[in-house]
């Protein structure tokens, strides 16, 4: 039976509705992991370090997709909750068209700045050349990359989370197969890995574009629209938290790379890359749940159903707590095997990665609260609070920790920095939830 945004959500129904989004985000993260796995084992440690070195820059460009997807999605769902379907579709079309144009502009900008930026961050020699090569090939797919992120959010708004999962599986399988062909079979090296990723992003961005442009049975369809600066600005402001989160994480990852080059050299960047791959998969659970639950929150808020809103808040944070405990336990059990898969060919790198894993794992106990808290306020169309949580979590607390903790614990301080930032972010989220309870009646 089809689940609608207007339904009453029990734990079972909430998990059923959000599960496709969770699996979608996990699968997206896993095929990124496969990319790194092929590069590490078939091309080498320097190439693997190069992918992790330039990836934050590419993620900055793709972050616009999350801004349009989450901010626009919340506004579209709220509009649907108010019974204004025609207006919701005009807004949906405007957001998709504008994001596509932004992608084209960002591609051009990326080609201009990628080499000087990589050099300024400390890359030199083969690390610099590999970073630029991987980045330039990947830049060709930035418009599709932005659409891919955007539609991952909007499929849930359209009441089609399962279709969104199918598209994600399709682009993930495309990436894995092409990695095996380009890197493992044809020996195209790091350029082959970038080409595999770029082509898979085209699948994830263009297939939904075709679906929504044609007659369909979802709540949304692309069509004629008109430029409405006020609504577009509201959507962007509302999605500023997700934009800030992705921009900040990418900037912080660059800072991590600079610090790791200083304290541990290329081995440190490679070890951090493994942590980031695992972190992406684990945090994809929180992000996927938030993406899936946000349209429900927005719809119920638009419909002024306060009882349902309170139930969603309580159920969601209990589920986040369960997910957090399971991830912490899994990270300890999988530290050795996962480190071996990526770094088993180098004993020193393997030992460093396992040790880092144990320290970094503490962050999984706390990260979900701020991730969902930020998405919750985005769904309530309270962009400033959502942005404040994301800004503090992904930038301010991270920068302070990554600069201060190594002064005391050196390399271990770098591995503990994320956990320290997540603890502070969870506390800030709790404060905002308490302070805003009377305004939104959740």
Tab-separated table of C-alpha atoms in Angstrom:
chain	number	residue	atom	x	y	z
A	1	UNK	CA	0.000	0.000	0.000
A	2	UNK	CA	1.357	3.418	-1.007
A	3	UNK	CA	2.441	5.637	1.889
A	4	UNK	CA	1.374	9.269	1.584
A	5	UNK	CA	2.828	12.346	3.279
A	6	UNK	CA	-0.563	12.989	4.888
A	7	UNK	CA	-0.628	9.597	6.683
A	8	UNK	CA	-0.192	8.980	10.405
A	9	UNK	CA	3.342	7.611	10.833
A	10	UNK	CA	4.061	4.765	13.230
A	11	UNK	CA	7.648	3.544	13.704
A	12	UNK	CA	7.029	0.860	11.088
A	13	UNK	CA	5.555	3.230	8.515
A	14	UNK	CA	8.266	5.837	9.179
A	15	UNK	CA	11.002	3.256	8.574
A	16	UNK	CA	9.242	1.935	5.476
A	17	UNK	CA	9.005	5.429	3.976
A	18	UNK	CA	12.562	6.479	4.828
A	19	UNK	CA	14.259	3.147	4.061
A	20	UNK	CA	14.600	3.781	0.309
A	21	UNK	CA	16.297	7.121	1.026
A	22	UNK	CA	18.609	5.483	3.568
A	23	UNK	CA	19.569	2.699	1.164
A	24	UNK	CA	19.923	5.254	-1.629
A	25	UNK	CA	22.431	7.317	0.356
A	26	UNK	CA	24.307	4.226	1.530
A	27	UNK	CA	24.546	2.928	-2.012
A	28	UNK	CA	25.779	6.298	-3.251
A	29	UNK	CA	28.514	6.193	-0.613
A	30	UNK	CA	29.421	2.578	-1.332
A	31	UNK	CA	30.044	3.123	-5.015
A	32	UNK	CA	32.329	6.019	-4.054
A	33	UNK	CA	34.175	3.573	-1.809
A	34	UNK	CA	34.529	1.144	-4.725
A	35	UNK	CA	36.100	3.959	-6.748
A	36	UNK	CA	38.749	4.420	-4.070
A	37	UNK	CA	39.213	0.674	-3.706
A	38	UNK	CA	40.085	0.225	-7.376
A	39	UNK	CA	42.443	3.211	-7.376
A	40	UNK	CA	44.216	2.085	-4.214
A	41	UNK	CA	44.756	-1.502	-5.332
A	42	UNK	CA	45.262	-1.071	-9.091
A	43	UNK	CA	46.921	2.347	-9.407
A	44	UNK	CA	48.736	2.843	-6.094
A	45	UNK	CA	49.017	4.816	-2.887
A	46	UNK	CA	49.889	8.163	-4.489
A	47	UNK	CA	46.906	8.011	-6.847
A	48	UNK	CA	44.645	7.021	-3.933
A	49	UNK	CA	45.935	10.005	-1.961
A	50	UNK	CA	45.306	12.235	-4.998
A	51	UNK	CA	41.642	11.180	-5.230
A	52	UNK	CA	41.126	11.965	-1.542
A	53	UNK	CA	43.094	15.188	-1.887
A	54	UNK	CA	40.976	16.659	-4.710
A	55	UNK	CA	37.619	15.160	-3.729
A	56	UNK	CA	36.671	17.949	-1.252
A	57	UNK	CA	36.900	20.485	-4.080
A	58	UNK	CA	34.569	18.416	-6.273
A	59	UNK	CA	32.145	17.982	-3.381
A	60	UNK	CA	32.015	21.769	-2.942
A	61	UNK	CA	30.767	22.111	-6.508
A	62	UNK	CA	28.168	19.376	-6.072
A	63	UNK	CA	26.909	20.872	-2.804
A	64	UNK	CA	24.556	23.180	-4.727
A	65	UNK	CA	22.449	20.098	-5.450
A	66	UNK	CA	21.800	19.505	-1.765
A	67	UNK	CA	20.944	23.169	-1.263
A	68	UNK	CA	18.332	23.148	-4.032
A	69	UNK	CA	17.117	19.659	-3.155
A	70	UNK	CA	16.611	20.099	0.583
A	71	UNK	CA	15.682	23.777	0.672
A	72	UNK	CA	13.466	23.568	-2.383
A	73	UNK	CA	12.080	20.203	-1.315
A	74	UNK	CA	10.962	21.559	2.063
A	75	UNK	CA	9.217	24.514	0.432
A	76	UNK	CA	7.597	22.303	-2.223
A	77	UNK	CA	6.344	19.810	0.395
A	78	UNK	CA	4.979	22.615	2.567
A	79	UNK	CA	3.187	24.034	-0.485
A	80	UNK	CA	1.717	20.598	-1.229
A	81	UNK	CA	0.575	20.366	2.392
A	82	UNK	CA	-1.273	23.646	1.893
A	83	UNK	CA	-3.103	22.097	-1.086
A	84	UNK	CA	-1.352	24.200	-3.790
A	85	UNK	CA	-0.156	21.516	-6.210
A	86	UNK	CA	0.093	23.739	-9.326
A	87	UNK	CA	2.230	26.265	-7.453
A	88	UNK	CA	4.398	23.434	-6.098
A	89	UNK	CA	5.102	22.155	-9.622
A	90	UNK	CA	6.033	25.625	-10.884
A	91	UNK	CA	8.491	25.951	-8.002
A	92	UNK	CA	9.857	22.444	-8.657
A	93	UNK	CA	10.496	23.289	-12.333
A	94	UNK	CA	12.173	26.591	-11.481
A	95	UNK	CA	14.544	24.940	-9.016
A	96	UNK	CA	15.574	22.192	-11.459
A	97	UNK	CA	16.232	24.618	-14.327
A	98	UNK	CA	18.230	27.041	-12.179
A	99	UNK	CA	20.343	24.263	-10.658
A	100	UNK	CA	21.201	22.934	-14.118
A	101	UNK	CA	22.402	26.374	-15.201
A	102	UNK	CA	24.465	26.691	-12.008
A	103	UNK	CA	26.120	23.362	-12.785
A	104	UNK	CA	27.324	24.592	-16.165
A	105	UNK	CA	28.819	27.738	-14.634
A	106	UNK	CA	30.551	25.781	-11.867
A	107	UNK	CA	32.136	23.447	-14.416
A	108	UNK	CA	33.789	26.397	-16.149
A	109	UNK	CA	34.937	27.857	-12.833
A	110	UNK	CA	36.342	24.470	-11.774
A	111	UNK	CA	38.591	24.180	-14.808
A	112	UNK	CA	40.007	27.642	-14.127
A	113	UNK	CA	40.924	27.148	-10.455
A	114	UNK	CA	41.663	23.439	-9.993
A	115	UNK	CA	45.438	23.427	-10.630
A	116	UNK	CA	46.356	26.587	-8.702
A	117	UNK	CA	44.112	25.491	-5.819
A	118	UNK	CA	45.688	22.022	-5.583
A	119	UNK	CA	49.165	23.541	-5.645
A	120	UNK	CA	48.239	26.120	-2.993
A	121	UNK	CA	47.027	23.327	-0.693
A	122	UNK	CA	50.436	21.646	-0.838
A	123	UNK	CA	50.185	19.123	-3.691
A	124	UNK	CA	53.360	18.751	-5.741
A	125	UNK	CA	54.931	16.359	-8.218
A	126	UNK	CA	52.899	13.268	-9.057
A	127	UNK	CA	50.340	14.002	-6.321
A	128	UNK	CA	49.564	17.331	-8.033
A	129	UNK	CA	49.336	15.849	-11.526
A	130	UNK	CA	47.098	12.974	-10.423
A	131	UNK	CA	44.843	15.335	-8.449
A	132	UNK	CA	44.373	17.678	-11.407
A	133	UNK	CA	43.773	14.829	-13.884
A	134	UNK	CA	41.116	13.195	-11.708
A	135	UNK	CA	39.483	16.560	-11.064
A	136	UNK	CA	39.375	17.714	-14.686
A	137	UNK	CA	37.697	14.538	-15.914
A	138	UNK	CA	35.191	14.676	-13.041
A	139	UNK	CA	34.355	18.327	-13.718
A	140	UNK	CA	32.704	17.413	-17.025
A	141	UNK	CA	29.828	15.824	-15.098
A	142	UNK	CA	29.248	18.562	-12.492
A	143	UNK	CA	25.799	19.596	-13.896
A	144	UNK	CA	24.636	15.971	-13.677
A	145	UNK	CA	26.295	15.617	-10.257
A	146	UNK	CA	24.247	18.546	-8.934
A	147	UNK	CA	21.032	17.120	-10.387
A	148	UNK	CA	21.832	13.712	-8.887
A	149	UNK	CA	22.076	15.144	-5.369
A	150	UNK	CA	19.003	17.290	-5.934
A	151	UNK	CA	16.752	14.486	-7.163
A	152	UNK	CA	17.830	12.230	-4.298
A	153	UNK	CA	15.961	14.681	-2.071
A	154	UNK	CA	13.066	15.448	-4.436
A	155	UNK	CA	12.052	11.839	-5.099
A	156	UNK	CA	10.821	11.626	-1.499
A	157	UNK	CA	8.845	14.862	-1.929
A	158	UNK	CA	7.235	13.344	-5.030
A	159	UNK	CA	6.221	10.300	-2.917
A	160	UNK	CA	8.547	8.159	-5.046
A	161	UNK	CA	11.403	7.201	-2.682
A	162	UNK	CA	11.589	3.674	-4.112
A	163	UNK	CA	12.036	5.009	-7.643
A	164	UNK	CA	14.797	7.250	-6.316
A	165	UNK	CA	16.486	4.180	-4.885
A	166	UNK	CA	16.238	2.396	-8.246
A	167	UNK	CA	17.940	5.291	-10.021
A	168	UNK	CA	20.688	5.346	-7.396
A	169	UNK	CA	21.248	1.614	-7.781
A	170	UNK	CA	21.481	2.105	-11.554
A	171	UNK	CA	24.140	4.810	-11.318
A	172	UNK	CA	25.997	2.891	-8.606
A	173	UNK	CA	26.146	-0.301	-10.648
A	174	UNK	CA	27.274	1.775	-13.637
A	175	UNK	CA	30.165	3.188	-11.602
A	176	UNK	CA	31.243	-0.200	-10.255
A	177	UNK	CA	31.133	-1.919	-13.651
A	178	UNK	CA	32.987	0.915	-15.384
A	179	UNK	CA	35.606	0.971	-12.603
A	180	UNK	CA	36.248	-2.707	-13.227
A	181	UNK	CA	36.498	-2.109	-16.995
A	182	UNK	CA	38.398	1.191	-17.080
A	183	UNK	CA	40.743	0.694	-14.106
A	184	UNK	CA	40.981	-3.062	-13.636
A	185	UNK	CA	40.666	-4.153	-17.258
A	186	UNK	CA	41.863	-1.396	-19.577
A	187	UNK	CA	44.419	-0.009	-17.103
A	188	UNK	CA	43.374	3.603	-17.662
A	189	UNK	CA	44.499	4.459	-14.141
A	190	UNK	CA	43.176	7.451	-12.276
A	191	UNK	CA	41.589	8.951	-15.413
A	192	UNK	CA	39.551	5.756	-15.820
A	193	UNK	CA	38.288	5.999	-12.240
A	194	UNK	CA	37.234	9.605	-12.817
A	195	UNK	CA	35.499	8.703	-16.094
A	196	UNK	CA	33.590	5.882	-14.386
A	197	UNK	CA	32.365	8.260	-11.684
A	198	UNK	CA	31.431	10.996	-14.174
A	199	UNK	CA	29.415	8.645	-16.383
A	200	UNK	CA	27.576	7.183	-13.380
A	201	UNK	CA	26.664	10.695	-12.235
A	202	UNK	CA	25.146	11.315	-15.668
A	203	UNK	CA	22.936	8.283	-15.100
A	204	UNK	CA	21.888	9.583	-11.654
A	205	UNK	CA	21.192	13.111	-12.892
A	206	UNK	CA	19.731	12.654	-16.369
A	207	UNK	CA	17.360	9.679	-15.817
A	208	UNK	CA	15.282	11.576	-13.195
A	209	UNK	CA	15.255	14.626	-15.482
A	210	UNK	CA	13.669	12.518	-18.232
A	211	UNK	CA	11.201	10.921	-15.783
A	212	UNK	CA	9.896	14.191	-14.383
A	213	UNK	CA	9.757	15.820	-17.835
A	214	UNK	CA	7.275	13.174	-19.010
A	215	UNK	CA	3.747	12.423	-17.738
A	216	UNK	CA	4.074	10.420	-14.514
A	217	UNK	CA	2.044	9.376	-11.473
A	218	UNK	CA	4.118	11.256	-8.889
A	219	UNK	CA	3.195	14.544	-7.218
A	220	UNK	CA	5.706	16.470	-9.348
A	221	UNK	CA	6.328	17.131	-13.033
A	222	UNK	CA	8.621	19.479	-14.930
A	223	UNK	CA	6.854	22.071	-17.014
A	224	UNK	CA	6.510	25.767	-17.669
A	225	UNK	CA	7.607	28.116	-14.958
A	226	UNK	CA	8.455	31.762	-14.383
A	227	UNK	CA	11.315	33.311	-12.502
A	228	UNK	CA	10.212	34.075	-8.952
A	229	UNK	CA	13.190	35.520	-7.140
A	230	UNK	CA	11.484	35.628	-3.761
A	231	UNK	CA	10.582	31.933	-3.746
A	232	UNK	CA	13.932	30.908	-5.199
A	233	UNK	CA	15.699	32.982	-2.570
A	234	UNK	CA	13.577	31.406	0.163
A	235	UNK	CA	14.410	27.919	-1.098
A	236	UNK	CA	18.128	28.739	-1.219
A	237	UNK	CA	18.044	30.277	2.247
A	238	UNK	CA	16.178	27.275	3.582
A	239	UNK	CA	18.715	24.932	2.013
A	240	UNK	CA	21.647	27.045	3.156
A	241	UNK	CA	22.261	24.655	6.049
A	242	UNK	CA	22.843	21.700	3.729
A	243	UNK	CA	24.945	23.883	1.420
A	244	UNK	CA	26.915	25.107	4.417
A	245	UNK	CA	27.282	21.570	5.703
A	246	UNK	CA	28.716	20.294	2.437
A	247	UNK	CA	30.894	23.348	1.812
A	248	UNK	CA	32.201	23.278	5.356
A	249	UNK	CA	32.945	19.553	5.303
A	250	UNK	CA	34.852	19.972	2.066
A	251	UNK	CA	36.831	22.951	3.367
A	252	UNK	CA	37.559	21.111	6.598
A	253	UNK	CA	38.689	18.046	4.658
A	254	UNK	CA	41.152	20.290	2.850
A	255	UNK	CA	42.411	21.487	6.247
A	256	UNK	CA	42.689	17.873	7.390
A	257	UNK	CA	44.814	17.134	4.322
A	258	UNK	CA	47.114	20.070	5.069
A	259	UNK	CA	47.525	18.968	8.707
A	260	UNK	CA	48.027	15.327	7.744
A	261	UNK	CA	50.712	16.223	5.208
A	262	UNK	CA	52.468	18.022	8.034
A	263	UNK	CA	52.167	15.294	10.680
A	264	UNK	CA	52.132	12.066	8.632
A	265	UNK	CA	52.823	12.752	4.943
A	266	UNK	CA	50.959	10.993	2.132
A	267	UNK	CA	50.272	7.993	4.398
A	268	UNK	CA	48.174	10.237	6.625
A	269	UNK	CA	46.022	11.392	3.680
A	270	UNK	CA	45.577	7.785	2.535
A	271	UNK	CA	44.543	6.650	6.039
A	272	UNK	CA	42.149	9.576	6.358
A	273	UNK	CA	40.666	8.616	2.988
A	274	UNK	CA	39.731	5.200	4.386
A	275	UNK	CA	38.089	6.840	7.415
A	276	UNK	CA	36.142	9.181	5.161
A	277	UNK	CA	34.861	6.330	3.005
A	278	UNK	CA	33.559	4.472	6.048
A	279	UNK	CA	32.215	7.678	7.574
A	280	UNK	CA	30.337	8.461	4.359
A	281	UNK	CA	28.645	5.063	4.459
A	282	UNK	CA	27.720	5.294	8.149
A	283	UNK	CA	26.571	8.908	8.018
A	284	UNK	CA	24.573	8.077	4.900
A	285	UNK	CA	22.160	6.322	7.269
A	286	UNK	CA	21.551	9.572	9.159
A	287	UNK	CA	21.450	11.674	5.995
A	288	UNK	CA	19.178	9.215	4.201
A	289	UNK	CA	16.779	9.072	7.139
A	290	UNK	CA	16.745	12.879	7.324
A	291	UNK	CA	16.121	13.210	3.574
A	292	UNK	CA	13.262	10.704	3.781
A	293	UNK	CA	11.647	12.159	6.904
A	294	UNK	CA	11.981	15.848	5.999
A	295	UNK	CA	9.101	15.968	3.471
A	296	UNK	CA	6.804	14.383	6.057
A	297	UNK	CA	7.754	17.030	8.609
A	298	UNK	CA	7.264	19.820	6.053
A	299	UNK	CA	3.880	18.483	4.928
A	300	UNK	CA	2.575	18.063	8.486
A	301	UNK	CA	3.877	21.523	9.395
A	302	UNK	CA	2.111	23.010	6.367
A	303	UNK	CA	-1.071	21.159	7.366
A	304	UNK	CA	-0.686	22.418	10.994
A	305	UNK	CA	-0.889	18.857	12.366
A	306	UNK	CA	0.934	19.463	15.638
A	307	UNK	CA	0.318	16.050	17.167
A	308	UNK	CA	1.874	14.281	14.196
A	309	UNK	CA	4.790	16.728	14.274
A	310	UNK	CA	5.524	15.907	17.921
A	311	UNK	CA	5.353	12.201	17.179
A	312	UNK	CA	7.778	12.530	14.277
A	313	UNK	CA	10.285	14.388	16.433
A	314	UNK	CA	10.187	11.831	19.257
A	315	UNK	CA	10.306	8.774	17.009
A	316	UNK	CA	13.112	10.197	14.888
A	317	UNK	CA	15.502	10.918	17.736
A	318	UNK	CA	14.916	7.500	19.261
A	319	UNK	CA	15.741	5.882	15.909
A	320	UNK	CA	18.871	8.055	15.616
A	321	UNK	CA	20.011	6.812	19.031
A	322	UNK	CA	19.593	3.175	17.959
A	323	UNK	CA	21.434	3.769	14.677
A	324	UNK	CA	24.280	5.503	16.530
A	325	UNK	CA	24.896	2.614	18.909
A	326	UNK	CA	24.866	0.064	16.105
A	327	UNK	CA	27.343	2.065	14.033
A	328	UNK	CA	29.770	2.529	16.908
A	329	UNK	CA	29.783	-1.210	17.579
A	330	UNK	CA	30.148	-2.034	13.875
A	331	UNK	CA	33.060	0.381	13.433
A	332	UNK	CA	35.082	-1.381	16.121
A	333	UNK	CA	34.364	-4.799	14.660
A	334	UNK	CA	35.168	-3.739	11.087
A	335	UNK	CA	38.221	-1.544	11.725
A	336	UNK	CA	40.745	-4.268	10.930
A	337	UNK	CA	39.056	-5.865	7.897
A	338	UNK	CA	38.186	-2.549	6.209
A	339	UNK	CA	41.666	-1.150	6.782
A	340	UNK	CA	43.154	-4.298	5.286
A	341	UNK	CA	40.986	-4.044	2.158
A	342	UNK	CA	42.288	-0.548	1.409
A	343	UNK	CA	45.789	-0.649	2.883
A	344	UNK	CA	46.758	-4.285	3.388
A	345	UNK	CA	49.559	-3.953	0.834
A	346	UNK	CA	51.446	-1.525	3.127
A	347	UNK	CA	51.936	-2.637	6.748
A	348	UNK	CA	52.749	0.831	8.109
A	349	UNK	CA	49.726	2.386	6.410
A	350	UNK	CA	47.520	-0.476	7.608
A	351	UNK	CA	48.614	-0.029	11.237
A	352	UNK	CA	48.065	3.728	11.094
A	353	UNK	CA	44.591	3.267	9.603
A	354	UNK	CA	43.418	0.744	12.218
A	355	UNK	CA	44.627	2.961	15.079
A	356	UNK	CA	42.918	6.001	13.541
A	357	UNK	CA	39.722	3.985	13.114
A	358	UNK	CA	39.399	3.266	16.837
A	359	UNK	CA	39.736	6.945	17.757
A	360	UNK	CA	37.539	8.251	14.958
A	361	UNK	CA	34.717	5.781	15.752
A	362	UNK	CA	33.598	7.811	18.783
A	363	UNK	CA	32.148	10.396	16.379
A	364	UNK	CA	29.476	7.915	15.222
A	365	UNK	CA	27.845	8.055	18.674
A	366	UNK	CA	27.003	11.744	18.253
A	367	UNK	CA	26.937	12.768	14.578
A	368	UNK	CA	23.341	11.691	13.844
A	369	UNK	CA	21.738	14.135	16.285
A	370	UNK	CA	23.043	17.284	14.609
A	371	UNK	CA	22.511	15.879	11.097
A	372	UNK	CA	18.835	15.177	11.762
A	373	UNK	CA	18.412	18.307	13.886
A	374	UNK	CA	19.588	20.501	11.032
A	375	UNK	CA	17.326	18.684	8.542
A	376	UNK	CA	14.402	18.960	10.979
A	377	UNK	CA	14.653	22.762	11.087
A	378	UNK	CA	15.103	22.880	7.301
A	379	UNK	CA	11.849	20.911	7.004
A	380	UNK	CA	10.192	23.480	9.269
A	381	UNK	CA	11.443	26.152	6.825
A	382	UNK	CA	13.661	27.648	9.538
A	383	UNK	CA	16.780	28.024	7.411
A	384	UNK	CA	18.759	30.249	9.834
A	385	UNK	CA	18.621	27.755	12.733
A	386	UNK	CA	19.375	24.844	10.425
A	387	UNK	CA	22.309	26.747	8.929
A	388	UNK	CA	23.615	27.651	12.388
A	389	UNK	CA	23.696	23.984	13.440
A	390	UNK	CA	25.446	22.967	10.231
A	391	UNK	CA	27.870	25.893	10.315
A	392	UNK	CA	28.940	25.141	13.874
A	393	UNK	CA	29.090	21.365	13.354
A	394	UNK	CA	30.912	21.188	10.062
A	395	UNK	CA	33.109	24.285	10.174
A	396	UNK	CA	33.571	26.160	13.448
A	397	UNK	CA	33.894	23.195	15.825
A	398	UNK	CA	35.876	21.166	13.280
A	399	UNK	CA	38.386	23.939	12.570
A	400	UNK	CA	38.938	24.597	16.264
A	401	UNK	CA	39.430	20.883	16.954
A	402	UNK	CA	41.714	20.173	13.981
A	403	UNK	CA	43.950	23.123	14.860
A	404	UNK	CA	43.965	22.765	18.656
A	405	UNK	CA	43.975	19.025	19.421
A	406	UNK	CA	47.151	18.163	17.447
A	407	UNK	CA	49.011	20.686	19.618
A	408	UNK	CA	48.312	18.374	22.568
A	409	UNK	CA	48.105	14.870	21.054
A	410	UNK	CA	49.815	15.397	17.674
A	411	UNK	CA	48.514	12.878	15.080
A	412	UNK	CA	46.012	11.355	17.526
A	413	UNK	CA	44.543	14.830	17.947
A	414	UNK	CA	43.676	14.854	14.244
A	415	UNK	CA	41.876	11.501	14.509
A	416	UNK	CA	39.913	12.749	17.581
A	417	UNK	CA	38.969	16.128	16.105
A	418	UNK	CA	35.773	14.941	14.404
A	419	UNK	CA	34.482	13.270	17.579
A	420	UNK	CA	35.073	16.445	19.603
A	421	UNK	CA	33.203	18.546	17.041
A	422	UNK	CA	30.243	16.130	16.943
A	423	UNK	CA	29.848	16.212	20.731
A	424	UNK	CA	29.662	20.014	20.702
A	425	UNK	CA	27.244	19.993	17.739
A	426	UNK	CA	24.899	17.556	19.496
A	427	UNK	CA	24.790	19.865	22.517
A	428	UNK	CA	23.990	22.896	20.342
A	429	UNK	CA	21.230	20.958	18.558
A	430	UNK	CA	19.628	20.046	21.892
A	431	UNK	CA	19.671	23.717	22.862
A	432	UNK	CA	17.930	24.836	19.678
A	433	UNK	CA	15.305	22.086	19.952
A	434	UNK	CA	14.476	23.174	23.490
A	435	UNK	CA	14.430	26.878	22.616
A	436	UNK	CA	12.168	26.532	19.563
A	437	UNK	CA	9.658	24.046	20.997
A	438	UNK	CA	6.937	26.633	21.688
A	439	UNK	CA	7.227	28.280	18.259
A	440	UNK	CA	6.749	25.097	16.228
A	441	UNK	CA	4.763	23.012	18.748
A	442	UNK	CA	6.703	19.803	18.080
